CSV table of C-alpha atoms and ligand atoms in Angstrom, one decimal:
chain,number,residue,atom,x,y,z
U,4,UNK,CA,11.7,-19.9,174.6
U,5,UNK,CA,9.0,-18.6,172.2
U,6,UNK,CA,5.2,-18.9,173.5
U,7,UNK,CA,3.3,-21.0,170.7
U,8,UNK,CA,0.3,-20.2,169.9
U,9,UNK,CA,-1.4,-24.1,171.2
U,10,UNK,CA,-0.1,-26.2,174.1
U,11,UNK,CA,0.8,-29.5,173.2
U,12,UNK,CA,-0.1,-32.1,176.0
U,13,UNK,CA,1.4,-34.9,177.2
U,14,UNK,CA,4.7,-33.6,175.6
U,15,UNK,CA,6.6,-32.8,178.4
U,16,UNK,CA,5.3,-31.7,182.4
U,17,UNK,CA,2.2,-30.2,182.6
U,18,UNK,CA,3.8,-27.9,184.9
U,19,UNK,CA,7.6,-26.7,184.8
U,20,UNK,CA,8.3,-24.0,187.3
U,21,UNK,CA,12.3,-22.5,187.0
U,22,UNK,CA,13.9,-19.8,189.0
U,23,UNK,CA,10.5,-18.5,190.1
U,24,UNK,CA,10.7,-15.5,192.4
U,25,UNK,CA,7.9,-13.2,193.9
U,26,UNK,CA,7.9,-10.0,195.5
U,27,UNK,CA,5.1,-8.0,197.3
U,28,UNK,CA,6.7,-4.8,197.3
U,29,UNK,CA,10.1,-5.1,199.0
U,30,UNK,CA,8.8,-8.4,200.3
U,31,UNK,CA,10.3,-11.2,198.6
U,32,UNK,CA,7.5,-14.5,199.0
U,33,UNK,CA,9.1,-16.9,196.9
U,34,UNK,CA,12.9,-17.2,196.6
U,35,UNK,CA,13.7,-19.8,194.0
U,36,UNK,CA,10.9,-22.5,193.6
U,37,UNK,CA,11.8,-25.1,191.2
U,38,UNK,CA,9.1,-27.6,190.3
U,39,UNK,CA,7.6,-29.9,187.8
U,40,UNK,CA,4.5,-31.8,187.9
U,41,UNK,CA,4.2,-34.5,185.7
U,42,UNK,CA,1.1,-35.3,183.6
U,43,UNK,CA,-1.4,-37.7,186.4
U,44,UNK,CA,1.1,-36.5,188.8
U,45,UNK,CA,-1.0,-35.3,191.9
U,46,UNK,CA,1.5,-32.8,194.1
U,47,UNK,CA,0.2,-31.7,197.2
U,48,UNK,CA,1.5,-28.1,199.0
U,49,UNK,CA,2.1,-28.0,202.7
U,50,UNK,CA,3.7,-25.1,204.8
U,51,UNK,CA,3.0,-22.7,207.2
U,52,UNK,CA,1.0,-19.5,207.0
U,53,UNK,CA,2.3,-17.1,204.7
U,54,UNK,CA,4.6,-18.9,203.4
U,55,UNK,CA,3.7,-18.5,199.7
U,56,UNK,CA,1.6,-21.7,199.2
U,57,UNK,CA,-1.4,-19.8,197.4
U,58,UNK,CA,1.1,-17.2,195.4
U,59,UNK,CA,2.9,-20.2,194.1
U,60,UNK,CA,-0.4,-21.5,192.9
U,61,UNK,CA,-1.7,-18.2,191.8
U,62,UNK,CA,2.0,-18.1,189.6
U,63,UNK,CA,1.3,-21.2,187.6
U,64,UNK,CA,-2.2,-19.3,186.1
U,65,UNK,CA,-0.7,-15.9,186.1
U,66,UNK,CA,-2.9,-14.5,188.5
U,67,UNK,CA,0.7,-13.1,190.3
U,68,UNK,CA,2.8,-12.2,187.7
U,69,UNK,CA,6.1,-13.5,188.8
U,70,UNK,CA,9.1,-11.4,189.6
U,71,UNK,CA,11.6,-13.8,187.9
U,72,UNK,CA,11.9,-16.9,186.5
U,73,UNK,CA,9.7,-19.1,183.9
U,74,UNK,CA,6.6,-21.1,184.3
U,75,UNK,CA,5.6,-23.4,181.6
U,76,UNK,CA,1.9,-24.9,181.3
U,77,UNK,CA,1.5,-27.8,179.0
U,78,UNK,CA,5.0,-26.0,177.2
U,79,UNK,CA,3.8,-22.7,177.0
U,80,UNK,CA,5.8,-20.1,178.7
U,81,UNK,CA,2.9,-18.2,180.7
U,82,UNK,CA,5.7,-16.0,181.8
U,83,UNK,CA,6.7,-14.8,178.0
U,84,UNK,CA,5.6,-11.4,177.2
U,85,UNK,CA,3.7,-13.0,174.1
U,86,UNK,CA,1.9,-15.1,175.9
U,87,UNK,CA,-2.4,-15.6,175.1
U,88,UNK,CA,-3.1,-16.3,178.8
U,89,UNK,CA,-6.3,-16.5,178.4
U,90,UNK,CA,-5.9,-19.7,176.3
U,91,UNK,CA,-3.7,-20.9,178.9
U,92,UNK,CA,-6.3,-20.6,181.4
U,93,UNK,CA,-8.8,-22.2,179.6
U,94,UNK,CA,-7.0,-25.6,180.4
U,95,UNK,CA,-5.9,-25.0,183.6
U,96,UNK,CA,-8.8,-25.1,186.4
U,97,UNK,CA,-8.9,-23.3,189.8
U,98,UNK,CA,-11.2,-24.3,192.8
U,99,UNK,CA,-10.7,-22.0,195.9
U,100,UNK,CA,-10.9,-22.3,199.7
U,101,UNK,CA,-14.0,-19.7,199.2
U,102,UNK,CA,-15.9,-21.5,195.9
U,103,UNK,CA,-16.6,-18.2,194.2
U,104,UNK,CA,-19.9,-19.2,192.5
U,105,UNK,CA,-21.9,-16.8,191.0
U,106,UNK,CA,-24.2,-16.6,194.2
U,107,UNK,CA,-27.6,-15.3,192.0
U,108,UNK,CA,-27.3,-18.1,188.8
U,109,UNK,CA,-27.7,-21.8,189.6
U,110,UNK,CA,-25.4,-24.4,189.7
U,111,UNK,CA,-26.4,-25.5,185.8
U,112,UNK,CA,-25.4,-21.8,185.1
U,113,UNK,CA,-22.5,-21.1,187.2
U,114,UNK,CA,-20.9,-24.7,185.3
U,115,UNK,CA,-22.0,-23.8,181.7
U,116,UNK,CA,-20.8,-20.0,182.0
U,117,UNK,CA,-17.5,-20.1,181.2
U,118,UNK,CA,-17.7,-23.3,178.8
U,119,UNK,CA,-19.8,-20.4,176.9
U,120,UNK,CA,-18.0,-17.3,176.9
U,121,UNK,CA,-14.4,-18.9,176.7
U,122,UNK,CA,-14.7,-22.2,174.8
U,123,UNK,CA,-17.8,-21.2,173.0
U,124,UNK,CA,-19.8,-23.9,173.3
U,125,UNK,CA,-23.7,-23.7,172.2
U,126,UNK,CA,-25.8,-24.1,175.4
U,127,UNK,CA,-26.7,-27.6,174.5
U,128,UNK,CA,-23.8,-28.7,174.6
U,129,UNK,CA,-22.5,-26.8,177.7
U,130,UNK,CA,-25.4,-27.8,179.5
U,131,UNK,CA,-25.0,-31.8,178.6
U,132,UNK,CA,-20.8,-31.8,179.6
U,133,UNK,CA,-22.2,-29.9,183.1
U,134,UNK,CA,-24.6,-32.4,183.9
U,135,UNK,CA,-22.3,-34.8,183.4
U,136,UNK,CA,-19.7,-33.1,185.7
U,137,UNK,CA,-22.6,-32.5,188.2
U,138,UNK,CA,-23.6,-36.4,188.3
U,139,UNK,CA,-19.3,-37.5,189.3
U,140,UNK,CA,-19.4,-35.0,192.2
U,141,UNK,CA,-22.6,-36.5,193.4
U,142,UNK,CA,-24.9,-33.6,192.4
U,143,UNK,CA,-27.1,-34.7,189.5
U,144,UNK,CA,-30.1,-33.7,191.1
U,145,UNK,CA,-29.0,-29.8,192.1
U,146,UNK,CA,-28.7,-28.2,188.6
U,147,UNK,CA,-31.5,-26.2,189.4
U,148,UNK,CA,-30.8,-24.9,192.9
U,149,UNK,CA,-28.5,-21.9,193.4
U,150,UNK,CA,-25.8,-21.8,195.6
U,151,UNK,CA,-26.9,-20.5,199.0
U,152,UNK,CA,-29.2,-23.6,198.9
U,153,UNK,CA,-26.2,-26.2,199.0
U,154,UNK,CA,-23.9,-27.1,202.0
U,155,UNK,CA,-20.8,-25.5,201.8
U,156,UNK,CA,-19.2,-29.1,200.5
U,157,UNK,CA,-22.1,-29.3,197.8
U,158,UNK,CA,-21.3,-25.7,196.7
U,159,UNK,CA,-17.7,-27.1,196.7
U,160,UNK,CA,-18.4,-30.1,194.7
U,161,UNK,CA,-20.5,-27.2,192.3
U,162,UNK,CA,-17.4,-25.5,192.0
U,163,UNK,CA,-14.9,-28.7,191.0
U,164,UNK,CA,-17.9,-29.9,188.8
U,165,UNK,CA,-17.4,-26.4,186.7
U,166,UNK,CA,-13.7,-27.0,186.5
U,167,UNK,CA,-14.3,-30.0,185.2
U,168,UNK,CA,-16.2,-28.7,182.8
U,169,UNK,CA,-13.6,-26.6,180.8
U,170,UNK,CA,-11.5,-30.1,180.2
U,171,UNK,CA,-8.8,-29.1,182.2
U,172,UNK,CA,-5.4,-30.4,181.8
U,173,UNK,CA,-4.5,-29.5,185.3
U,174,UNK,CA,-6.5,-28.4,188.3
U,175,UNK,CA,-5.0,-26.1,191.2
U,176,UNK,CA,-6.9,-26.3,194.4
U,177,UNK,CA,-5.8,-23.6,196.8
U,178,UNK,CA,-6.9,-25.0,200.2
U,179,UNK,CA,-10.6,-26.4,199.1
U,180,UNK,CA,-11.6,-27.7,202.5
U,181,UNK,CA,-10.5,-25.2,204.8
U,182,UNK,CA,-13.9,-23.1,204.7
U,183,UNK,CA,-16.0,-26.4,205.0
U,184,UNK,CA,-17.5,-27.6,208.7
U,185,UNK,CA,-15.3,-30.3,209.3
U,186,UNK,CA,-18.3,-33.1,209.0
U,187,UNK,CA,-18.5,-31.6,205.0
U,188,UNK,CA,-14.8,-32.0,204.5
U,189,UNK,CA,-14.7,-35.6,203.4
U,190,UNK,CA,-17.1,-35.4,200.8
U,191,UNK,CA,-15.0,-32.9,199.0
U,192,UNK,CA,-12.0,-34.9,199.5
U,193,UNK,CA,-13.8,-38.1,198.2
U,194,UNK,CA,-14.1,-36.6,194.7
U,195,UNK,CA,-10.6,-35.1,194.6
U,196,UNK,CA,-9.5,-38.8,195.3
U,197,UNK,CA,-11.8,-39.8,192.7
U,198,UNK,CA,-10.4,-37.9,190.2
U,199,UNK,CA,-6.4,-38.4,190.8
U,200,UNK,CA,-7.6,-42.2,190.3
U,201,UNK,CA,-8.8,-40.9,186.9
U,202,UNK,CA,-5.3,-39.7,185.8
U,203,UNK,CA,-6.0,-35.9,186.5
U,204,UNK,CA,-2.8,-33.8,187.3
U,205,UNK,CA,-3.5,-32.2,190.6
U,206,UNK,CA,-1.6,-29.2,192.4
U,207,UNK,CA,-3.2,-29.0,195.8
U,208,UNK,CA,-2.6,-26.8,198.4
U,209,UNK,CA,-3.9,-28.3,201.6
U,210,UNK,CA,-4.0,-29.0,205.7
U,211,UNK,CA,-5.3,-32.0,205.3
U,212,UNK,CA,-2.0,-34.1,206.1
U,213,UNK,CA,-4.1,-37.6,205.8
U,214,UNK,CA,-5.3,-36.5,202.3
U,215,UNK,CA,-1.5,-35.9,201.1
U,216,UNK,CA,-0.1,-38.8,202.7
U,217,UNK,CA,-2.9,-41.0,200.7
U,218,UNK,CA,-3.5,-39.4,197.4
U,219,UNK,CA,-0.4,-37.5,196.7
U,220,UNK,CA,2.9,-39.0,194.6
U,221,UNK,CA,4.6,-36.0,195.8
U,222,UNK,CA,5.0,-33.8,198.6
U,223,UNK,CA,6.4,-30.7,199.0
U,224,UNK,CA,6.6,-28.5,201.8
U,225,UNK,CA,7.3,-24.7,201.7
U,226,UNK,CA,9.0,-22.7,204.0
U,227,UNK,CA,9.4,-19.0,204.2
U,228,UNK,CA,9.2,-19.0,200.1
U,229,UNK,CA,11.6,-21.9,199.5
U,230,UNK,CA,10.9,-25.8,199.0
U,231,UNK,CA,12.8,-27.1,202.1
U,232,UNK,CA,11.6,-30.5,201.6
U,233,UNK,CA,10.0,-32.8,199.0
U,234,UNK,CA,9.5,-36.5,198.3
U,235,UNK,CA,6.8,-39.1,198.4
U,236,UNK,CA,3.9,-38.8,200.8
U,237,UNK,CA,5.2,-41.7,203.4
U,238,UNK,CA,8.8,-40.0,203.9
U,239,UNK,CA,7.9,-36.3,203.9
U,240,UNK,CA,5.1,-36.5,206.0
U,241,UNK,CA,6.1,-40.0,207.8
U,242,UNK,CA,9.7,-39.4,208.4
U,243,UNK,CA,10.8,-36.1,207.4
U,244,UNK,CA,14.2,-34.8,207.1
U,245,UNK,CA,14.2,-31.1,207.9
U,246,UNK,CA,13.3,-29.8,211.6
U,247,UNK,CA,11.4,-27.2,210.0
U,248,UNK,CA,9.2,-30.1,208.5
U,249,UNK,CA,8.7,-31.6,211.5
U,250,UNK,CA,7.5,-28.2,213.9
U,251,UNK,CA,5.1,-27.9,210.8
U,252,UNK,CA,3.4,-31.3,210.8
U,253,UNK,CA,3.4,-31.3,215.1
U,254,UNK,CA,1.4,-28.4,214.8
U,255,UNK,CA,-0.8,-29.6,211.9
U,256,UNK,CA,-1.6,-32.9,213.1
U,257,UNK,CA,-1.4,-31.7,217.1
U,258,UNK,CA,-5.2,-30.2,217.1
U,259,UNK,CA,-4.2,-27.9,220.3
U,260,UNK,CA,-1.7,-26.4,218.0
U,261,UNK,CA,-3.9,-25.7,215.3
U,262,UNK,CA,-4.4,-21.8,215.9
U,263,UNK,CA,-0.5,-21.6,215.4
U,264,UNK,CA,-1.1,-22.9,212.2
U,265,UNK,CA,-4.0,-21.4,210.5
U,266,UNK,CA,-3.0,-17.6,212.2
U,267,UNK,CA,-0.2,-17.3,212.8
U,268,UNK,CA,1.5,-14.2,210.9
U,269,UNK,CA,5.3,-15.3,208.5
U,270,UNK,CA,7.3,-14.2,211.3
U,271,UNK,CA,5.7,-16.2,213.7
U,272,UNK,CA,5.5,-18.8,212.2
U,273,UNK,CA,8.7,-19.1,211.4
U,274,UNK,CA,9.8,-18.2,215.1
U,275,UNK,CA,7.7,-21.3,216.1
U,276,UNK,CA,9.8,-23.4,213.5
U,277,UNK,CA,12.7,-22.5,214.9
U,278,UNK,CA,14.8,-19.4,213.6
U,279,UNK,CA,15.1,-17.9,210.1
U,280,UNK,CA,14.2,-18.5,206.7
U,281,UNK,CA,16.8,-21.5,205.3
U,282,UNK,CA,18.0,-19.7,202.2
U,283,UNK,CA,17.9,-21.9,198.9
U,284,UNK,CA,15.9,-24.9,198.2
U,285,UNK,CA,17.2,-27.9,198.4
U,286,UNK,CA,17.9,-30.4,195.5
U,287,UNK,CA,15.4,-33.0,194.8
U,288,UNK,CA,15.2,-36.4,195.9
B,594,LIG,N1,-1.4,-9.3,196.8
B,594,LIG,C1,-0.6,-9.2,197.8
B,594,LIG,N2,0.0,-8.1,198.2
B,594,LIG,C2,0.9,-8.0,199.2
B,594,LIG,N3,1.3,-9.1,199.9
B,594,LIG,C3,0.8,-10.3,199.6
B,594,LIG,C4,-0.2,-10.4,198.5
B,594,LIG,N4,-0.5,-11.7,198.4
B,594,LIG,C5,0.2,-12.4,199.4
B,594,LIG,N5,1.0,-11.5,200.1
B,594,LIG,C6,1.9,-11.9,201.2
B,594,LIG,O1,2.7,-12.9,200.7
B,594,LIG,C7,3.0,-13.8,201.8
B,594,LIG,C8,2.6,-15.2,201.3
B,594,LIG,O2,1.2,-15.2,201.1
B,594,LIG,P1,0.4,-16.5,200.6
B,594,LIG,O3,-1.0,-16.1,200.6
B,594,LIG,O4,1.0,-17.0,199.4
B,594,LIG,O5,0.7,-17.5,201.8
B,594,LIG,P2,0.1,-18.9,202.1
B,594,LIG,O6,1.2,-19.9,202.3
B,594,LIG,O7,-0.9,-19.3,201.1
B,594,LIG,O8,-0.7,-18.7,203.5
B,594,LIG,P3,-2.1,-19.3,204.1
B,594,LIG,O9,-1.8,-20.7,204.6
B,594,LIG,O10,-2.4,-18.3,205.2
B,594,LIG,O11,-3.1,-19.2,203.0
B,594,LIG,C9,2.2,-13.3,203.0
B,594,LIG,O12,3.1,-12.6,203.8
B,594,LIG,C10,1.2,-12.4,202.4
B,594,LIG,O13,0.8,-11.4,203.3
B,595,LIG,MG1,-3.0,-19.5,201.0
C-alpha cells in the first residue's frame, strides 16, 4: 500500500499491526505479532520481562523500526519508505514509565511545547487547550510549577495532560505506573479510566492486572516475542488458556513473586514459565 499524505480516521483500525518482526542484532524480539486495535478500543499488554512489550509499542510510532512486516496508524503505512512520520506522530501520543518532562520549563511549558513547534499553534491558543488538559487530570492549579515540584503521579498526570494536548487519536502508555510509589499509582490510573470512558483508543503496556481486567476490551499477553494469548479481560486474566499465561499472572498478582517479574532477565523468565519460547501466535479468539 501507498503512504498518503493525511490519515483518515475512523476509517478503518486505528492500529493494524501484520507480520511484524524485530531484531536486536541477531536477537529476534518479536516473531509475528498480528494485531488491531479498534477506534475506543482500549488493549492492554501483559508479559514477562523482556518479552517485547515496550518494542512492540515503540513499533506502532516508529521509534524501532521494524524488521518485517506493516504497521498501519489511522491507514497510513508507518512502515512504507515514503512515509511523513512525523505527521504520523503528531496523532499518536506516548506517556512513559519515566515521564520525560522537560525538567527546567513548567508544566504550562512542557504541555504547550510541542502543540507549538509541531502543530503550530500561536501561544494563546496552546496555552488555553493545555489548561484545559491540566484541569481533566486534576492539575489546574500547577501550570506554574515545574516538574521536580510535583509527586511523581502529578508529574505523570503532567505528562498525559501534554498528550492530550496534541489531539491524539491513540495514546501508547508503556508501563506509566511502574516508577510511581505505590500510594501515587491510583491517581494515574483514575484518569487513564477516565479517558477510555471518553472513547479514547488506548494501547497500554502494564502490571497492573486489576487495571486490565477493569478497563480493558482486550487483553493480550506476550511471550518470548509472540501473542500466546488474547481475549477479553475476564477470560485472559480470569481463566486463562495457556500455562504460560497462568505462571505469568501467579507471579504478578503473587506479591512474593514480584522480583521474578520486574527482573528477571528473557531466559529466566521464560525458564520460570516453563521451557522455551512457543513458536507462532496463536489465532484470535
Ligand atoms: N535498543 C535495543 N538494543 C538491543 N536490544 C534491545 C533494545 N531494546 C530492547 N532490546 C531487547 O529486546 C528484548 C525485549 O525488550 P523490551 O524492552 O521490548 O521488553 P519488555 O517486555 O518491555 O520488558 P520490561 O517488562 O522489562 O519493560 C530484551 O531482551 C531487550 O534487552
Ligand atoms: Mg518494557
Amino acid at each position: 500500500m501507498t503512504a498518503p499524505a493525511t490519515a483518515t480516521p475512523g476509517a478503518g483500525p486505528v492500529v493494524r499491526i501484520s507480520g511484524l518482526h524485530k531484531s536486536f542484532g541477531d536477537r529476534e524480539v518479536l516473531k509475528g505479532i498480528d494485531l488491531e486495535v479498534a477506534q475506543g478500543e482500549v488493549v492492554c499488554i501483559i508479559g514477562a520481562s523482556g518479552s517485547g512489550k515496550s518494542t512492540l509499542l515503540r513499533c506502532v510510532n516508529l521509534l524501532e523500526q521494524p524488521t518485517a512486516g506493516t504497521v498501519e496508524v489511522l491507514g497510513v503505512e508507518v512502515t512504507h519508505p515514503d512515509v511523513d512520520i512525523d505527521r504520523v506522530r503528531a496523532r499518536v501520543g506516548m506517556v512513559f514509565q519515566q515521564f520525560n518532562l522537560f525538567p527546567h520549563r513548567t508544566v504550562l511549558d512542557n504541555c504547550t511545547l510541542a502543540q507549538r513547534t509541531v502543530l503550530r499553534r500561536r501561544r494563546a491558543e496552546a496555552e488555553a487547550v493545555a489548561r484545559k488538559n491540566l484541569a481533566h487530570v486534576g492539575l489546574a492549579d500547577r501550570a506554574g510549577s515545574l516538574p521536580s515540584q510535583l509527586s511523581g503521579g502529578q508529574q505523570q498526570r503532567v505528562a498525559i495532560a501534554r498528550a492530550l494536548s496534541m489531539d491524539p487519536a491513540l495514546l501508547l502508555f508503556d508501563e506509566p505506573t511502574s516508577a510511581l510509589d505505590p500510594e501515587l499509582v491510583g491517581e494515574v490510573l483514575t484518569v487513564m479510566r477516565q479517558l477510555a470512558d471518553e472513547g479514547m483508543t488506548m494501547l497500554v503496556v502494564t502490571h497492573e492486572m486489576a487495571f486490565a481486567r477493569e478497563v480493558a476490551d482486550r487483553v493480550i499477553f506476550l511471550d518470548a516475542g509472540v501473542i500466546l494469548e488474547e481475549g477479553p479481560p475476564d477470560r485472559v486474566i480470569g481463566n486463562p488458556r495457556e500455562e504460560r499465561t497462568r505462571a505469568f499472572l501467579r507471579r504478578v498478582l503473587d506479591p512474593t513473586h514480584v522480583e521474578a517479574v520486574t527482573d528477571a532477565d528473557p531466559g529466566a523468565a521464560g525458564a520460570v514459565a516453563g521451557g522455551e519460547a512457543v513458536p507462532g501466535s496463536r489465532p484470535l479468539d
